Amino acid sequence: MERLTYTVCEVAELLGTSRSKAYDLVATGLLPIFPLPGRRKLVARTVLERLVNASEPAAAGLTEATNGDEHANGRPHAPTAPAGRPRSRIAS
């Protein structure tokens, strides 16, 4: 019997993308999931098949490039510490 669901990590492997990209797709809603109690998220095989067989316009959001100032989900990157001095967690 063929599997009906895959974990997000397994989907990343099947699609040839990174785990973080797969979780970004989940966060933006481009990869619908079936949430289970706790932290486990599953993707239905049919959803994955539709994603792979999607027409070009429907899949355009999956390859959208950003300008480097934000993640693919539209959220900005965390600020980085200035060069030369490590960032301290203790406020001065």
Coordinates of C-alpha atoms in Angstrom, one line a residue:
M1 CA 0.0 0.0 0.0
E2 CA 1.3 3.4 -0.9
R3 CA 1.7 6.0 1.8
L4 CA -1.1 8.6 2.1
T5 CA 1.0 11.3 4.0
Y6 CA 4.6 12.5 4.3
T7 CA 6.3 14.6 6.9
V8 CA 7.5 18.1 5.9
C9 CA 11.1 16.8 6.0
E10 CA 10.2 13.9 3.6
V11 CA 8.5 16.3 1.3
A12 CA 11.7 18.5 1.2
E13 CA 13.7 15.4 0.2
L14 CA 11.1 14.4 -2.5
L15 CA 11.1 17.9 -3.9
G16 CA 14.8 18.3 -3.8
T17 CA 14.6 21.4 -1.5
S18 CA 15.9 22.2 1.9
R19 CA 14.0 21.6 5.1
S20 CA 13.8 25.3 5.8
K21 CA 12.3 26.0 2.3
A22 CA 9.7 23.3 2.9
Y23 CA 8.7 24.8 6.2
D24 CA 8.6 28.3 4.5
L25 CA 6.2 26.8 2.0
V26 CA 4.1 25.6 4.9
A27 CA 4.2 29.0 6.7
T28 CA 3.1 30.8 3.6
G29 CA 0.3 28.4 2.9
L30 CA 1.7 27.2 -0.4
L31 CA 2.1 23.7 1.0
P32 CA -1.1 22.7 2.9
I33 CA -0.6 20.5 5.8
F34 CA -2.6 18.2 8.0
P35 CA -1.7 19.2 11.6
L36 CA -1.7 16.5 14.2
P37 CA -1.7 17.0 18.0
G38 CA 1.7 18.3 19.1
R39 CA 4.2 19.6 16.6
R40 CA 3.9 17.0 13.9
K41 CA 2.7 18.2 10.5
L42 CA 1.8 15.9 7.6
V43 CA 1.4 16.6 3.9
A44 CA -1.1 14.5 2.0
R45 CA 0.2 12.6 -1.0
T46 CA -2.5 14.1 -3.2
V47 CA -1.4 17.7 -2.3
L48 CA 2.2 16.8 -3.2
E49 CA 1.1 15.3 -6.5
R50 CA -0.9 18.4 -7.4
L51 CA 2.1 20.6 -6.5
V52 CA 4.4 18.7 -8.7
N53 CA 1.9 18.5 -11.6
A54 CA 0.9 22.1 -11.2
S55 CA 0.8 24.4 -14.2
E56 CA 3.4 27.1 -14.5
P57 CA 1.3 30.0 -13.1
A58 CA 0.1 28.0 -10.1
A59 CA 3.7 27.0 -9.2
A60 CA 5.2 30.5 -9.7
G61 CA 5.0 31.4 -6.0
L62 CA 7.2 28.4 -5.1
T63 CA 10.2 29.8 -7.0
E64 CA 9.7 33.5 -6.2
A65 CA 13.0 35.1 -5.5
T66 CA 13.4 37.8 -2.8
N67 CA 15.8 40.7 -2.7
G68 CA 17.7 39.3 0.2
D69 CA 16.1 41.6 2.8
E70 CA 13.3 39.1 3.7
H71 CA 12.5 35.4 3.8
A72 CA 10.4 33.9 1.1
N73 CA 7.4 34.2 3.5
G74 CA 7.8 38.0 3.5
R75 CA 9.2 38.3 7.0
P76 CA 12.4 40.3 7.4
H77 CA 15.6 38.7 8.4
A78 CA 16.7 39.1 12.0
P79 CA 19.1 42.0 12.5
T80 CA 22.7 41.1 12.5
A81 CA 25.4 42.2 14.9
P82 CA 27.9 44.9 13.6
A83 CA 31.2 43.4 12.4
G84 CA 34.1 43.4 14.9
R85 CA 32.2 42.8 18.1
P86 CA 30.1 39.8 19.0
R87 CA 26.5 40.5 20.0
S88 CA 25.9 40.2 23.7
R89 CA 22.6 38.9 25.2
I90 CA 23.2 41.0 28.3
A91 CA 22.0 44.6 28.0
S92 CA 24.6 47.2 29.1

